[in-house]
Short mmCIF file of C-alpha atoms and ligand atoms in Angstrom, two decimals:
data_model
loop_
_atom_site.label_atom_id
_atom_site.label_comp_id
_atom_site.label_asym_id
_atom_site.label_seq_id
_atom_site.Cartn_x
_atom_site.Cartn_y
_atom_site.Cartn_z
CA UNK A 1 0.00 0.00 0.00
CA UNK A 2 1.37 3.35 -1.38
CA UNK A 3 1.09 6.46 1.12
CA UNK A 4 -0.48 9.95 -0.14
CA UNK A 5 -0.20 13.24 2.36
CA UNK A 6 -3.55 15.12 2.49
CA UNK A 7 -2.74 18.99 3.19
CA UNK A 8 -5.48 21.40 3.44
CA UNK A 9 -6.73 24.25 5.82
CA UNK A 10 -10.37 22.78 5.42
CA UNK A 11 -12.09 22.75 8.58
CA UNK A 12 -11.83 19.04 10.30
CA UNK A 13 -15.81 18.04 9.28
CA UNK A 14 -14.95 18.64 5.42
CA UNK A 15 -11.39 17.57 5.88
CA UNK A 16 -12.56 14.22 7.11
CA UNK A 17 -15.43 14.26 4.28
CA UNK A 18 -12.66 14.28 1.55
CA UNK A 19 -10.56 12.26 3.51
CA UNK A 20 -13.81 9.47 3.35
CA UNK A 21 -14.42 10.03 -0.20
CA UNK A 22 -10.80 9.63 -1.52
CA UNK A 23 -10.16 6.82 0.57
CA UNK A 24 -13.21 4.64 -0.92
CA UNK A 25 -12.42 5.70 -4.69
CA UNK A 26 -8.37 4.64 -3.68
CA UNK A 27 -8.61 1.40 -1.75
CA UNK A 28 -5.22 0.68 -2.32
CA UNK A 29 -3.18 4.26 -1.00
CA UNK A 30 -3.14 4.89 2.55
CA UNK A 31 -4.36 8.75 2.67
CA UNK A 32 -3.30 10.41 5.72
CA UNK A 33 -2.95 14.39 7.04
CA UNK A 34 0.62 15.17 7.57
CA UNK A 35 0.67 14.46 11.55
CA UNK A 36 0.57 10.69 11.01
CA UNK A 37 3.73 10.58 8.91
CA UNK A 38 6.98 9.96 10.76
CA UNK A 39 9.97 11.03 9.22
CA UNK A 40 10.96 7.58 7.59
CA UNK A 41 7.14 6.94 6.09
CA UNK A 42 7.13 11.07 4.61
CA UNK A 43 10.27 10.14 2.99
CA UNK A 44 8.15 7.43 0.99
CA UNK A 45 5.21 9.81 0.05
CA UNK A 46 5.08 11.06 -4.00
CA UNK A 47 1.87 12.50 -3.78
CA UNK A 48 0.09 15.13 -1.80
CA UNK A 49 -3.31 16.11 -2.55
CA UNK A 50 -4.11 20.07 -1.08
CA UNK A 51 -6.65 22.45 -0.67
CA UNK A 52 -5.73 25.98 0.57
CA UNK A 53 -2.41 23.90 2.37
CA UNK A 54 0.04 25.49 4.58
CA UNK A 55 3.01 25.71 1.81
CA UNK A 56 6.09 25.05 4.45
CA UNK A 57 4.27 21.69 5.61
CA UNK A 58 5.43 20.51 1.89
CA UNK A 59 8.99 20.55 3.05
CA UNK A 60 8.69 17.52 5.75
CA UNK A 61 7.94 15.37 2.53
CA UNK A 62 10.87 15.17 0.92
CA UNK A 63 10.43 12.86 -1.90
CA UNK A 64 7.15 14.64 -3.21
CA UNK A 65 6.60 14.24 -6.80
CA UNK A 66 3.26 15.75 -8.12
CA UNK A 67 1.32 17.88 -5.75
CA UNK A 68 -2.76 17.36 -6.45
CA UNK A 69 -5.17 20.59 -6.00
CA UNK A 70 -8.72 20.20 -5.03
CA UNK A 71 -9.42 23.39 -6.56
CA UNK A 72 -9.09 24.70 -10.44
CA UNK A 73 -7.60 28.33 -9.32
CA UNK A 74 -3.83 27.95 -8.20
CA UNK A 75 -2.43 31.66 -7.87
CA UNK A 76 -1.94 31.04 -4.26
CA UNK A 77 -0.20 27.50 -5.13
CA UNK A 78 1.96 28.21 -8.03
CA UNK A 79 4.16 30.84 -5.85
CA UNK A 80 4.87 28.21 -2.94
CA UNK A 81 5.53 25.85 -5.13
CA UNK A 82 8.14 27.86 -7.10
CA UNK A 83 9.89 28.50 -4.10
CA UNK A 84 9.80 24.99 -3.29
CA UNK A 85 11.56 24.11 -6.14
CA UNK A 86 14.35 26.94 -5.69
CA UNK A 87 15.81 24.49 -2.90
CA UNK A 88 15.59 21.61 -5.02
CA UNK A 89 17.92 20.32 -8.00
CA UNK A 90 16.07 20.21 -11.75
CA UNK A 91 15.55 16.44 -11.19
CA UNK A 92 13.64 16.92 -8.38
CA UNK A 93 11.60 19.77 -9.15
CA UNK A 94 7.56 19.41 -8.07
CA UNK A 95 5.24 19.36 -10.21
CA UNK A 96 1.31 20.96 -9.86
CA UNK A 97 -1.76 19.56 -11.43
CA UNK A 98 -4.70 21.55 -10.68
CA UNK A 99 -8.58 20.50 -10.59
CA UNK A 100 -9.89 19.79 -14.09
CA UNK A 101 -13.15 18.32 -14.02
CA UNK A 102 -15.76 18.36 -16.90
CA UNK A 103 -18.58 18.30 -14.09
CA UNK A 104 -17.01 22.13 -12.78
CA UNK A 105 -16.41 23.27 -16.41
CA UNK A 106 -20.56 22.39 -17.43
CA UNK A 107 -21.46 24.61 -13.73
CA UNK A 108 -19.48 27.17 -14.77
CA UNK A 109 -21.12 27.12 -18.32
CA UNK A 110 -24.09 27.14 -16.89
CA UNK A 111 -23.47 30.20 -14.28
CA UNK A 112 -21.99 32.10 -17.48
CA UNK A 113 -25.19 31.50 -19.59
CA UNK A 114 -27.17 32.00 -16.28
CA UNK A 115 -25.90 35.86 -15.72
CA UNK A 116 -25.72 36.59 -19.37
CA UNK A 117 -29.08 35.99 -19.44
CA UNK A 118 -29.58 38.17 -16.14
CA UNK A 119 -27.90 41.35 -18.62
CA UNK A 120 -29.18 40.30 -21.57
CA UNK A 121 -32.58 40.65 -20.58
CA UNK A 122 -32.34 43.73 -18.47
CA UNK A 123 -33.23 41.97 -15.24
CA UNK A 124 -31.16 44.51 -13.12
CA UNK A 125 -33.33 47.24 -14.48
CA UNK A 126 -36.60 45.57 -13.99
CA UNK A 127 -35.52 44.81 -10.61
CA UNK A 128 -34.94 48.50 -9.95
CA UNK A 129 -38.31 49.37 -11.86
CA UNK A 130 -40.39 47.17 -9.75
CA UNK A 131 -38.75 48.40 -6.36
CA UNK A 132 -40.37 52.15 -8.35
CA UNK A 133 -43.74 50.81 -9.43
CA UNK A 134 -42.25 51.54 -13.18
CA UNK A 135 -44.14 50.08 -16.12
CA UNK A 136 -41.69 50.57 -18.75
CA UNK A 137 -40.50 48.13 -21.51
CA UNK A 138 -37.11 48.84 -22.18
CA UNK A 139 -35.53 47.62 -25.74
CA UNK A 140 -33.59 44.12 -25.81
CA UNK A 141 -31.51 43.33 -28.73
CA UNK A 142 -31.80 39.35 -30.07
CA UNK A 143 -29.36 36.79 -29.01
CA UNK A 144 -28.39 36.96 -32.77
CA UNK A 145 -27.23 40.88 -32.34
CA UNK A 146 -25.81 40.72 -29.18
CA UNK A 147 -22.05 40.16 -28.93
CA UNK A 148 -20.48 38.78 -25.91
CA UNK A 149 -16.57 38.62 -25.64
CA UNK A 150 -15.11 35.69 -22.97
CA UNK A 151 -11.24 36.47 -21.86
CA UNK A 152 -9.70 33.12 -21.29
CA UNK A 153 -10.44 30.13 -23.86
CA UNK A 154 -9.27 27.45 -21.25
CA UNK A 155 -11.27 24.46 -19.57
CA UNK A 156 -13.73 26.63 -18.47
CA UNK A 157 -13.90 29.20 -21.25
CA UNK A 158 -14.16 26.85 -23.52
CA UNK A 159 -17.53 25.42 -22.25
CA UNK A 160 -18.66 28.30 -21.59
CA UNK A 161 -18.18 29.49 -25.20
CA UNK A 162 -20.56 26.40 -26.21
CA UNK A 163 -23.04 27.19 -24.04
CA UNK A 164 -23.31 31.01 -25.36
CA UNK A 165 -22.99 29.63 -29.02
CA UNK A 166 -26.19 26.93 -27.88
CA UNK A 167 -28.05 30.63 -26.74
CA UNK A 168 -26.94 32.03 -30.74
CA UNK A 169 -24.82 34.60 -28.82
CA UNK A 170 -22.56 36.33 -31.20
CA UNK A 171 -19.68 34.94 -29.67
CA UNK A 172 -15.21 35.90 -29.17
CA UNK A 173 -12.81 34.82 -26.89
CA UNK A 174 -10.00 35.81 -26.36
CA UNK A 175 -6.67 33.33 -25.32
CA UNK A 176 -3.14 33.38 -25.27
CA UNK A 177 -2.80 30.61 -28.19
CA UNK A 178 -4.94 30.18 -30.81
CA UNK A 179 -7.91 28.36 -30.90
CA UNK A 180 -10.28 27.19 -33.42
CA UNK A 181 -14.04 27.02 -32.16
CA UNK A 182 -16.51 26.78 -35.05
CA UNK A 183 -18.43 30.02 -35.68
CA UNK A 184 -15.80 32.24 -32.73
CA UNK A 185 -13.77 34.83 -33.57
CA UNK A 186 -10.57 34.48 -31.21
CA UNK A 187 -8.22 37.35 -30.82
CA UNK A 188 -4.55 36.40 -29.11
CA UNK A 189 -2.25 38.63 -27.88
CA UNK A 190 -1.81 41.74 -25.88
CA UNK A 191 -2.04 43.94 -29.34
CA UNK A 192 -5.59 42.41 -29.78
CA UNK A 193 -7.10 42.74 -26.60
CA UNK A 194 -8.45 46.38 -26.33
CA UNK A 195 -10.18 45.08 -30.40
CA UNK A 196 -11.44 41.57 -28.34
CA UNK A 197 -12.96 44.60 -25.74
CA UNK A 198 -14.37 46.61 -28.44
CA UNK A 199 -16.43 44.08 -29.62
CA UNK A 200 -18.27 43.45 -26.53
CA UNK A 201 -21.78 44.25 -24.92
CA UNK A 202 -21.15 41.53 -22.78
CA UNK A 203 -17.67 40.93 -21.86
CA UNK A 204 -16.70 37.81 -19.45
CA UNK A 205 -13.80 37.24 -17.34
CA UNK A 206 -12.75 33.58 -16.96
CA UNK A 207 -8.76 34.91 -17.16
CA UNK A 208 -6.40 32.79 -14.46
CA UNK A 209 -4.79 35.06 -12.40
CA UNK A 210 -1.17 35.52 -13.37
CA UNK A 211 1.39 38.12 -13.07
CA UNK A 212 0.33 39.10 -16.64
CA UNK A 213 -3.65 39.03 -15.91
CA UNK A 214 -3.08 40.99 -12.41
CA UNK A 215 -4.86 44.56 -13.09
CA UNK A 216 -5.48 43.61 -16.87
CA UNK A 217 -9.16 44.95 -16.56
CA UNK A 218 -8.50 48.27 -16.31
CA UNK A 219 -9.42 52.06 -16.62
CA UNK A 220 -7.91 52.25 -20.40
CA UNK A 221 -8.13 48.68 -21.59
CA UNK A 222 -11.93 48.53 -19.94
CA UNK A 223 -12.57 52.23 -22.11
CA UNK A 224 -12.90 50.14 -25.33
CA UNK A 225 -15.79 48.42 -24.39
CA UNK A 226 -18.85 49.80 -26.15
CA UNK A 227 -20.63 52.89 -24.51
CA UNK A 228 -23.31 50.85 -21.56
CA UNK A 229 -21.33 47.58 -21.53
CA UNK A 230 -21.91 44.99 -18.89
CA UNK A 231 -18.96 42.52 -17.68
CA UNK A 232 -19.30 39.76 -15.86
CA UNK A 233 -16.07 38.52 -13.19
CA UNK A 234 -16.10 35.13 -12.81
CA UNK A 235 -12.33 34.36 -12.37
CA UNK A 236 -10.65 36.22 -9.87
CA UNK A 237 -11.02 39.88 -8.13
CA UNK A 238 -7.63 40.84 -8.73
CA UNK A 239 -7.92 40.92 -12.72
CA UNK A 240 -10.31 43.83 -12.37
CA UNK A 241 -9.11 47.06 -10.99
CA UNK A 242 -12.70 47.73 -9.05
CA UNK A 243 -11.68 51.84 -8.48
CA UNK A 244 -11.91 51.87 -12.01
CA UNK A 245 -15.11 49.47 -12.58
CA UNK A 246 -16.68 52.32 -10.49
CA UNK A 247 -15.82 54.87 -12.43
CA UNK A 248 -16.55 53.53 -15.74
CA UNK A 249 -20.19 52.28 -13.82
CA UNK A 250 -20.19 56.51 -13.18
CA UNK A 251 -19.55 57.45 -16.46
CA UNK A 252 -22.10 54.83 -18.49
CA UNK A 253 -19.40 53.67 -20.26
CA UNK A 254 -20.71 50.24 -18.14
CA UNK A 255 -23.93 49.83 -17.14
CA UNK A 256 -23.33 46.71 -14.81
CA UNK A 257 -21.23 44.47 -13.68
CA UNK A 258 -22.33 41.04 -12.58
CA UNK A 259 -18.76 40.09 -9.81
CA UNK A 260 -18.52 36.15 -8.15
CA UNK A 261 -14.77 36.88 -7.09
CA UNK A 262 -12.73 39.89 -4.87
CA UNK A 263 -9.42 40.32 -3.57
CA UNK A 264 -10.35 39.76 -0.31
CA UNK A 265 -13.45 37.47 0.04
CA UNK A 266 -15.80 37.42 1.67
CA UNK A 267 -16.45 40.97 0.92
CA UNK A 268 -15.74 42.74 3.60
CA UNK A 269 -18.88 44.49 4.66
CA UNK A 270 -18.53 48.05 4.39
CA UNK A 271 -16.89 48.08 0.67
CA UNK A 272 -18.80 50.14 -1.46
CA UNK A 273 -19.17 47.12 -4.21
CA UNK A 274 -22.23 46.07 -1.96
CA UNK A 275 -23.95 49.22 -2.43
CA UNK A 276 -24.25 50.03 -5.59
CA UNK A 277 -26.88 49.48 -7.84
CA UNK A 278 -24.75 48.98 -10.74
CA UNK A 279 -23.37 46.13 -9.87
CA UNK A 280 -24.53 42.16 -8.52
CA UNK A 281 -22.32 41.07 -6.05
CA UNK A 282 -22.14 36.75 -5.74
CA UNK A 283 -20.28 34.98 -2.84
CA UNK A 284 -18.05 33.12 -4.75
CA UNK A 285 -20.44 30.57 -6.46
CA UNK A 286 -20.46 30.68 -10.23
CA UNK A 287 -18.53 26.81 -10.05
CA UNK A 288 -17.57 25.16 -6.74
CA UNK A 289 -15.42 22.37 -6.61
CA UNK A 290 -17.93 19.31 -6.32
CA UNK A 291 -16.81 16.90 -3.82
CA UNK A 292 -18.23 14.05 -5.59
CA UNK A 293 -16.88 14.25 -9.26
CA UNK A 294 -13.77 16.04 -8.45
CA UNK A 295 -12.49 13.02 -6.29
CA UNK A 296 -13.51 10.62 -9.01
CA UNK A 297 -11.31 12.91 -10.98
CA UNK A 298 -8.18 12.78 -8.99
CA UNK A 299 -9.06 8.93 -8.18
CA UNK A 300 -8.50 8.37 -11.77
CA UNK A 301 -5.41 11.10 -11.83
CA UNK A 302 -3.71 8.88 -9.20
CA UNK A 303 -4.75 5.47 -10.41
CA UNK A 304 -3.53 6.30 -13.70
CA UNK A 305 -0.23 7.85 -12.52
CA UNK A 306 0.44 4.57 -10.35
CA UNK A 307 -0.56 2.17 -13.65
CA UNK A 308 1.67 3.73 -16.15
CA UNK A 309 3.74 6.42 -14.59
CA UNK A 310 3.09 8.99 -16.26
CA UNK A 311 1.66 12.42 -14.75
CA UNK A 312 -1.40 14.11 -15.27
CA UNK A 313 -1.74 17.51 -17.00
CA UNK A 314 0.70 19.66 -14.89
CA UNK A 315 0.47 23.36 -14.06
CA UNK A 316 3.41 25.77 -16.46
CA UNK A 317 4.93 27.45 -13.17
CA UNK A 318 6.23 29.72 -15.11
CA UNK A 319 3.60 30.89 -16.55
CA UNK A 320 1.44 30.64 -13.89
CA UNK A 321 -1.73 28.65 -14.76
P1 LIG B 401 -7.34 27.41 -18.01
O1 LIG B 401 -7.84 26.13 -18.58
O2 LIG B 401 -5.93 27.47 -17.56
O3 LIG B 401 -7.61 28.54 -19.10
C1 LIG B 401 -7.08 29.82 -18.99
C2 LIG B 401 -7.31 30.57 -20.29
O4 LIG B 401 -6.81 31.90 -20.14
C3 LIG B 401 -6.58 29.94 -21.47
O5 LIG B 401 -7.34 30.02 -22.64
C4 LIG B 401 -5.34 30.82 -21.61
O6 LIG B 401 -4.81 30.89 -22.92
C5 LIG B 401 -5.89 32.17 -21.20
N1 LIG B 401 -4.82 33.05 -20.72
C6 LIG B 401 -4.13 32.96 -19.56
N2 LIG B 401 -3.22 33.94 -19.49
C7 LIG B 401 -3.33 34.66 -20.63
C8 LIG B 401 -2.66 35.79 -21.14
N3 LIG B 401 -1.68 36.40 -20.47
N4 LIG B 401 -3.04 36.25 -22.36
C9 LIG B 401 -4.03 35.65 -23.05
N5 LIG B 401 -4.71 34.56 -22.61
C10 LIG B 401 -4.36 34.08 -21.42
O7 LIG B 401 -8.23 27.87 -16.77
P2 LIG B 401 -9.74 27.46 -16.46
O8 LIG B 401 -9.82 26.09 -15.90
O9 LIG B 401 -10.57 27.79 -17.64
O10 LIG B 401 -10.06 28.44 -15.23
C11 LIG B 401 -9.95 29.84 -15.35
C12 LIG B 401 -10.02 30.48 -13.98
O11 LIG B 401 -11.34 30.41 -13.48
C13 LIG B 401 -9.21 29.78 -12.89
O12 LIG B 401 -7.86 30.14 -12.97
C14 LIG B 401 -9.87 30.28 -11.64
O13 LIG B 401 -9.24 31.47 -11.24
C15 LIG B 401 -11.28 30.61 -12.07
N6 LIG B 401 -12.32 29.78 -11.43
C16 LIG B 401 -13.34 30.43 -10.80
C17 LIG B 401 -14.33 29.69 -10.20
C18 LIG B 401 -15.48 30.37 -9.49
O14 LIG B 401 -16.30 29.68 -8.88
N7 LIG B 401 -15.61 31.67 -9.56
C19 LIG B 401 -14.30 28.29 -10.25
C20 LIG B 401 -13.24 27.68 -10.91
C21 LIG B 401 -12.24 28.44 -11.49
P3 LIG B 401 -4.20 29.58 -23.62
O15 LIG B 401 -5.36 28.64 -23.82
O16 LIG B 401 -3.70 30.08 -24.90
O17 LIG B 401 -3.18 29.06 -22.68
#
C-alpha cells in the first residue's frame, strides 16, 4: 500500500469528508494528514493532494513528486511551489496539477449562460423598476445581435463558449494561443485585446490570475468596451481594478457588472461594491469544486499515474496557470 499526504486548511468536518471520499475511490493508497507521517514513512510519500495547504508543511515530505489541488484556481499554489523548487535540483523539481473536471467546467457554463441571461434581458433594471412601481418596456436586442466577448479560452472558457454559441450569442474569446471554435472569432495577444474589448456588450472574465492578468481589466483597456457595456467577473477579483469598474459604472461607459470573485473574500462588509446598484455582487459561487466528481477525478489522476507512470496535466509554473 502506497502512502499519499492530504494537506489542506479545510475545517476538520470537510477535511474528514474528503478524507472518506478519496479513501473509498483509492482502496489501495493509505491517505493520511501530515501528523501521522513519521519522518521515515514522509520520505516514501510522491503524492500530496491540497486544498488551501500550509506551503512550508510541503517541506517535511521530501520525496514529493506531483502535488494534487482540489481546486481549479492555483495563484496562491503556483508561488509556494516555485519556491519549493528553488531548494531543489532540476531532477527533483515538483510538479502541480490543478482541478480539471468536466462536471465544474458544465457549472461554470451554466453560471456564465445564467448571468448573461440576467444582462441580456435587463433583469437589473426591472428589478430596480419594480422596487419604483415603473411600467416601462425597455428595448432588448436578439441573441443573434448581441455580442459577448469571454477572456480566457481554457477548460472553463471553452464550455462556456458552447453554451453562449447553444443561446446564438454572437460569440469571441480571447486566449493566449490560438484556438479554433466553429463560428468564434478568437483574438490572441496583448495587441488584440483592447479590439477583443471593443467588440463586446457583454464581456466575461474567466482569465487565471497571473502576473500578466493581475490589473489587466483596467481604466484604459476597460474604455474600449462599447458605450453601456456589462462585464461579468467570474475568475478572480484581482484581474479587475474595481476603483476603475466604479468609475466607468459613473460614467455609463458600463452599465453593470455582474462580480462572483474579490481580492479579499468574503467581501468585507462596508466596501462600497455592496452598495451600488450597478453592480450584482455573488459569494463566490459561479462553479464550486464538487466533492463528488472532483475526487472521481483525482481517483483516476492517481490510479492512472500509479498504472503507467506517467503524470497528469501539470500546471506551467512559469507561466502561472
Ligand atoms: P485554463 O484552462 O488554464 O484557461 C485559462 C485561459 O486563459 C486559457 O485560454 C489561456 O490561454 C488564457 N490566458 C491565460 N493567461 C493569458 C494571457 N496572459 N493572455 C491571453 N490569454 C491568457 O483555466 P480554467 O480552468 O478555464 O479556469 C480559469 C479560472 O477560473 C481559474 O484560474 C480560476 O481562477 C477561475 N475559477 C473560478 C471559479 C469560481 O467559482 N468563480 C471556479 C473555478 C475556477 P491559452 O489557452 O492560450 O493558454
Amino acid at each position: 500500500m502506497s502512502a499519499i499526504v492530504f494537506i489542506s486548511s479545510l475545517d476538520s468536518a470537510e477535511q474528514q469528508q474528503w478524507l472518506g471520499m478519496l479513501t473509498k475511490l483509492l482502496p489501495d493508497e493509505s491517505i493520511l494528514l501530515p501528523e501521522a507521517f513519521s519522518a521515515e514513512l514522509a520520505a516514501e510519500v510522491d503524492i500530496a493532494i491540497v486544498a488551501n495547504p500550509d506551503p512550508s508543511i510541503l517541506s517535511n515530505f521530501p520525496n514529493l513528486l506531483w502535488v494534487q489541488s482540489l481546486w481549479a484556481g492555483v495563484e496562491a499554489l503556483v508561488p509556494s511551489i516555485r519556491q519549493h523548487n528553488r531548494q531543489l535540483e532540476q531532477s527533483k523539481q515538483l510538479q502541480l496539477v490543478r482541478l480539471l473536471d468536466p462536471q465544474m467546467a458544465a457549472t461554470m457554463a451554466e453560471a456564465v449562460l445564467a448571468w448573461t441571461l440576467y444582462l441580456h434581458r435587463n433583469m437589473p433594471q426591472y428589478a430596480i423598476q419594480q422596487r419604483q412601481q415603473l411600467w416601462q418596456q425597455l428595448p432588448c436586442a436578439r441573441a443573434e445581435e448581441t455580442r459577448v466577448t469571454v477572456l480566457g479560452a481554457g477548460e472553463l472558457g471553452i464550455a462556456a463558449i458552447n453554451a453562449l454559441l447553444q443561446q446564438n450569442y454572437k460569440v469571441s474569446c480571447w486566449s493566449r494561443s490560438q484556438k479554433n471554435i466553429a463560428g468564434v472569432h478568437n483574438y490572441v495577444s496583448v495587441e488584440q485585446l483592447p479590439e477583443a474589448i471593443a467588440q463586446a456588450d457583454i464581456l466575461i472574465n474567466l482569465l487565471p490570475l497571473t502576473a500578466e492578468t493581475k490589473g489587466l481589466l483596467n481604466q484604459q483597456l476597460l474604455s474600449n468596451l462599447p458605450r453601456g457595456a456589462k462585464l461579468i467577473n467570474f475568475s478572480r477579483g484581482a484581474v479587475l481594478d474595481h476603483p476603475a469598474l466604479l468609475e466607468l459604472l459613473d460614467s455609463g461607459q458600463l452599465s453593470h457588472a455582474v462580480l462572483d470573485v474579490f481580492e479579499m473574500e468574503p467581501l468585507p462588509v462596508d466596501n462600497p461594491l455592496w452598495q451600488h446598484s450597478q453592480i450584482t455582487v455573488l459569494p463566490h459561487i459561479s462553479a464550486p469544486t464538487n466533492m463528488q466528481s472532483a475526487a472521481r477525478v483525482v481517483a483516476d489522476n492517481i490510479n492512472s499515474y500509479r498504472a503507467v507512470d506517467v503524470l497528469p496535466t501539470t500546471v506551467n509554473l512559469a507561466q502561472g496557470y
